[in-house]
């Protein structure tokens, strides 16, 4: 969504159970292929074993596009289509109170969300125009920039998918494994190859991973999705602590530039921060190591229960030391050298604003509002970029756009032109730091609306806090359900969508509030998840008033140089209401 969405059921966090005598292991164990064998233990594993997800493309092109929506077999529609970036979108008019009561079939419309996979977030202006044209012709001019650097389109008909693929692939784009139990898009630094302070350019690693392994049937049946991030920028701009695998640029004192290896991060309803393995990955071995980590997950990941099938659970059970031992002894031909940790992040990783490149040209980071754009906006952006001397754009993991290679003399003209299409290099504090998932408008898991709610909140906060100096970033993340596509646990103010009671006792759209989360940044030495306050919920209507009150209280009572997160964690509960 915008963040990327999943139609997988939410993970459940069970309360601590009383001690009892251990029971005998269940037949089939946890479904770890290398331990328990490959016999399927649930329906998802059964349909993947019966026919791999990549195989459905032929049926889409030769059967379903001709036969229409009613011709699609259920396991293809609700399962294998994801391997090619397709989810059915939510049927209009179904309120959030019915989300958990209806089946996927009852919730689904006969239209699709199509996710365009954009590894590293990198597009040429030619590619951007093609995506824009697909949006305007086949997707009712919809387009959302996700917090995984993808573009999502809506209202797509199955009849149009083959032509969409033809146009995307003609310019080097794809939807292969954009969803499903696969290696998803590879996050990459939006300023790879052009930043003046870059430690190492991750572009060759991302390219090798995609070219060698995306679409490989040997890696296309994982226990669940697998998320990757690679950066060589000192701001650590790819949220590496919450990916299944991350490669973070470092300089080894003897071996030179390379990557520090992290595994096992992920949020959803049970947040796990990635663990650092202490291993240095030379750039020439990075793709090999990536493949090896994916194979560990494939062979040892838990497949019995979908809500325990992410790599984070295996890493939590094994620990970093054992994971590294298995990786090196069973999946690599030689051990990795020990390496240094990355230094503390420098600067803000969203890259908003005007910055000088190492070649003297400029890159310009632009903020849409919570990632929502359109095909028309993307087309106009391509026009504006080319008029400023650029042929390249990048999307960011913060729902932003970075235009590379801008002629310095044309920067003022360029920034003025994109303001007219709803993109700004000089956003207000909350326009810059707010992200939102797709929400109930299109997502079958959502309980509340998010995009418009967040947009209204930004506009209202701009009015309410006009003239108030907010000299430190305060991130606001708005999510439509418990699954945390918008990373609510790692936001200063994270909002988890649910139905709440208003002042009249009526159930209305609202949010549970998480406070004080964040990833490592120039303002925060260590990542950590936010706190919740018992009973602290806010209606969607009251959201701007609540955030204004919280921000003013923080500014009035903080210690010198104290961040919002530090203040939120030390404050008593009444101060946070």
XYZ file of C-alpha atoms in Angstrom, residues 87-358:
272
model
C -3.727 -8.561 -5.181
C -7.462 -8.126 -5.418
C -8.410 -4.798 -3.899
C -11.144 -4.177 -1.350
C -14.725 -4.011 -2.552
C -16.006 -0.433 -2.058
C -18.505 0.231 0.700
C -17.431 -2.446 3.216
C -16.849 -0.721 6.550
C -13.987 -1.514 8.874
C -16.160 -3.328 11.377
C -16.688 -6.096 8.845
C -13.041 -6.608 7.893
C -12.533 -9.557 10.252
C -16.024 -10.969 9.658
C -15.941 -11.509 5.898
C -14.000 -13.956 3.770
C -11.381 -12.849 1.266
C -13.877 -13.560 -1.502
C -16.525 -11.354 0.116
C -14.028 -8.536 0.680
C -12.531 -8.663 -2.803
C -13.486 -6.525 -5.737
C -12.987 -7.664 -9.350
C -10.108 -5.224 -9.735
C -6.468 -5.524 -8.762
C -3.721 -3.617 -7.087
C -0.640 -4.038 -9.254
C 2.745 -3.453 -7.651
C 5.540 -2.348 -9.950
C 8.836 -3.607 -8.578
C 11.474 -0.861 -8.530
C 14.673 -2.237 -7.008
C 16.744 0.491 -5.413
C 13.870 2.864 -6.189
C 15.659 3.740 -9.425
C 13.834 4.875 -12.576
C 14.776 6.694 -15.708
C 12.418 9.398 -16.850
C 11.512 7.121 -19.764
C 10.481 4.404 -17.321
C 8.598 6.946 -15.227
C 6.609 7.989 -18.291
C 5.676 4.376 -19.007
C 4.421 3.882 -15.442
C 2.523 7.159 -15.726
C 0.927 6.081 -18.991
C -0.151 2.737 -17.532
C -1.691 4.594 -14.605
C -3.715 6.963 -16.735
C -4.797 4.346 -19.278
C -5.397 1.270 -17.135
C -5.548 2.332 -13.447
C -7.859 5.366 -13.290
C -4.848 7.674 -12.815
C -3.925 6.099 -9.467
C -0.352 5.769 -8.244
C 1.087 5.478 -4.757
C 4.770 5.595 -3.861
C 5.327 2.996 -1.173
C 7.741 2.958 1.729
C 9.499 0.114 -0.066
C 10.315 2.241 -3.119
C 7.670 0.602 -5.309
C 4.739 2.094 -7.185
C 1.263 0.667 -6.649
C -1.568 1.069 -9.126
C -5.249 0.344 -8.505
C -8.391 -0.496 -10.476
C -6.418 -2.782 -12.789
C -8.455 -5.339 -14.783
C -7.119 -8.806 -15.442
C -7.809 -8.271 -19.143
C -5.207 -5.481 -19.227
C -2.400 -7.184 -17.307
C -0.580 -8.731 -20.315
C -0.385 -5.367 -22.068
C 0.796 -3.698 -18.861
C 3.555 -6.289 -18.545
C 4.542 -5.775 -22.173
C 4.936 -2.038 -21.656
C 6.835 -2.373 -18.368
C 9.213 -5.016 -19.651
C 9.915 -3.059 -22.825
C 11.664 -0.465 -20.637
C 13.283 -2.869 -18.177
C 10.662 -2.865 -15.413
C 8.828 -5.839 -13.931
C 6.312 -7.030 -11.367
C 8.070 -10.388 -10.835
C 7.948 -11.400 -7.166
C 6.690 -7.987 -6.143
C 4.472 -9.880 -3.692
C 4.138 -13.470 -2.486
C 6.426 -15.787 -0.494
C 9.428 -14.526 -2.398
C 12.400 -12.166 -2.240
C 10.608 -8.836 -2.515
C 12.013 -5.582 -3.890
C 15.559 -4.728 -2.845
C 15.645 -1.428 -0.995
C 18.607 0.700 -1.973
C 20.005 4.082 -1.089
C 18.177 6.689 -3.181
C 21.463 8.545 -3.654
C 23.532 5.509 -4.626
C 26.435 6.430 -6.861
C 26.007 10.189 -6.657
C 26.299 11.231 -2.995
C 29.454 13.102 -2.022
C 29.769 11.270 1.325
C 28.911 7.752 0.149
C 30.886 4.895 1.764
C 30.240 2.479 -1.119
C 27.904 2.426 -4.120
C 25.424 -0.459 -3.646
C 24.162 -0.345 -7.243
C 26.316 -3.266 -8.511
C 25.154 -5.489 -5.639
C 21.472 -4.672 -6.181
C 21.812 -5.250 -9.912
C 23.524 -8.611 -9.430
C 20.926 -9.822 -6.929
C 18.057 -8.892 -9.222
C 19.621 -10.208 -12.422
C 20.735 -13.540 -10.937
C 18.034 -14.437 -8.469
C 14.706 -12.678 -8.976
C 12.425 -15.100 -10.789
C 14.629 -18.090 -9.891
C 12.268 -21.000 -9.080
C 14.790 -22.293 -6.524
C 14.160 -19.213 -4.389
C 10.490 -18.646 -5.227
C 8.938 -20.800 -2.509
C 9.924 -19.285 0.827
C 8.008 -19.675 4.096
C 6.845 -16.047 3.811
C 8.012 -12.816 2.206
C 11.690 -11.861 2.402
C 12.738 -8.215 2.555
C 16.152 -6.836 1.611
C 17.930 -3.505 2.093
C 21.348 -2.379 0.839
C 22.948 0.991 1.421
C 26.345 2.590 1.326
C 25.222 5.999 2.553
C 26.248 7.193 6.034
C 22.679 8.257 6.864
C 21.728 4.533 6.717
C 18.740 5.491 4.585
C 17.068 2.087 4.012
C 15.566 1.284 7.456
C 17.996 -1.625 7.720
C 16.938 -2.636 11.233
C 13.530 -3.894 10.056
C 14.479 -6.006 7.033
C 15.094 -9.750 6.806
C 18.583 -9.026 5.487
C 20.446 -5.760 5.318
C 23.869 -4.867 3.989
C 25.111 -1.601 5.482
C 28.163 0.121 4.080
C 31.273 0.122 6.285
C 35.035 0.416 5.830
C 37.041 -2.545 7.102
C 40.416 -1.425 8.485
C 42.246 -3.996 6.350
C 39.833 -5.008 3.578
C 38.447 -1.605 2.631
C 34.810 -0.709 1.827
C 32.169 -3.417 2.067
C 29.070 -4.279 4.062
C 28.033 -5.103 7.613
C 25.508 -7.966 7.689
C 22.204 -7.780 9.599
C 19.367 -10.362 9.632
C 15.964 -10.994 11.154
C 14.241 -7.631 11.295
C 10.518 -7.118 10.772
C 7.494 -5.417 12.314
C 3.869 -6.461 11.703
C 2.121 -7.157 15.035
C 5.274 -8.559 16.645
C 8.211 -6.216 16.158
C 11.742 -7.611 15.943
C 14.775 -5.453 15.252
C 17.432 -7.046 13.067
C 20.473 -8.638 14.673
C 23.966 -7.736 13.602
C 26.043 -10.846 12.822
C 29.414 -9.133 13.152
C 30.411 -10.372 9.703
C 32.044 -8.246 7.009
C 30.822 -8.874 3.476
C 33.233 -7.864 0.686
C 31.286 -6.328 -2.213
C 32.241 -9.149 -4.594
C 30.647 -11.672 -2.192
C 27.509 -9.683 -1.375
C 25.160 -11.386 -3.843
C 26.489 -14.809 -2.828
C 25.887 -14.032 0.853
C 22.414 -12.685 0.075
C 21.509 -15.909 -1.720
C 22.872 -17.973 1.167
C 20.715 -16.120 3.727
C 17.643 -16.650 1.532
C 18.447 -20.371 1.345
C 18.785 -20.590 5.122
C 15.314 -19.089 5.383
C 13.947 -21.389 2.685
C 15.307 -24.531 4.350
C 15.002 -23.712 8.060
C 12.145 -21.190 8.194
C 8.966 -22.187 10.012
C 6.254 -23.176 7.538
C 3.601 -24.797 9.729
C 2.035 -21.556 10.984
C 1.853 -18.539 8.673
C 2.014 -16.132 11.590
C 5.378 -17.585 12.656
C 6.865 -18.019 9.195
C 9.008 -14.877 8.955
C 12.797 -15.084 9.288
C 12.670 -12.939 12.424
C 11.278 -15.851 14.440
C 14.053 -18.212 13.364
C 16.716 -15.601 14.175
C 15.099 -14.901 17.539
C 15.171 -18.623 18.390
C 18.671 -19.315 17.085
C 20.423 -16.088 17.990
C 23.025 -14.301 15.876
C 25.897 -16.663 16.707
C 24.133 -19.825 15.605
C 22.669 -18.169 12.525
C 26.117 -17.082 11.404
C 27.534 -20.544 12.082
C 24.854 -22.268 9.966
C 25.225 -19.656 7.237
C 28.987 -20.098 6.994
C 29.269 -23.866 7.470
C 26.264 -25.051 5.465
C 25.692 -22.391 2.810
C 28.978 -20.589 2.099
C 32.219 -22.119 0.854
C 34.258 -20.160 3.388
C 33.689 -18.073 6.483
C 33.221 -14.337 6.429
C 35.751 -12.122 8.181
C 34.725 -10.253 11.299
C 34.018 -6.626 10.634
C 33.336 -3.288 12.255
C 29.850 -1.991 12.998
C 28.646 1.001 11.012
C 29.236 4.362 12.667
C 26.302 6.330 13.992
C 24.100 7.621 11.154
C 24.784 11.116 9.872
C 22.161 13.417 8.455
C 18.524 12.719 7.608
C 17.914 9.703 5.447
C 14.872 10.980 3.556
C 17.106 13.206 1.357
C 14.493 15.954 1.133
C 15.817 19.291 -0.080
C 18.559 20.420 -2.465
C 21.960 18.730 -2.168
C 25.174 18.829 -4.170
C 26.275 15.635 -5.895
C 29.889 14.539 -6.097
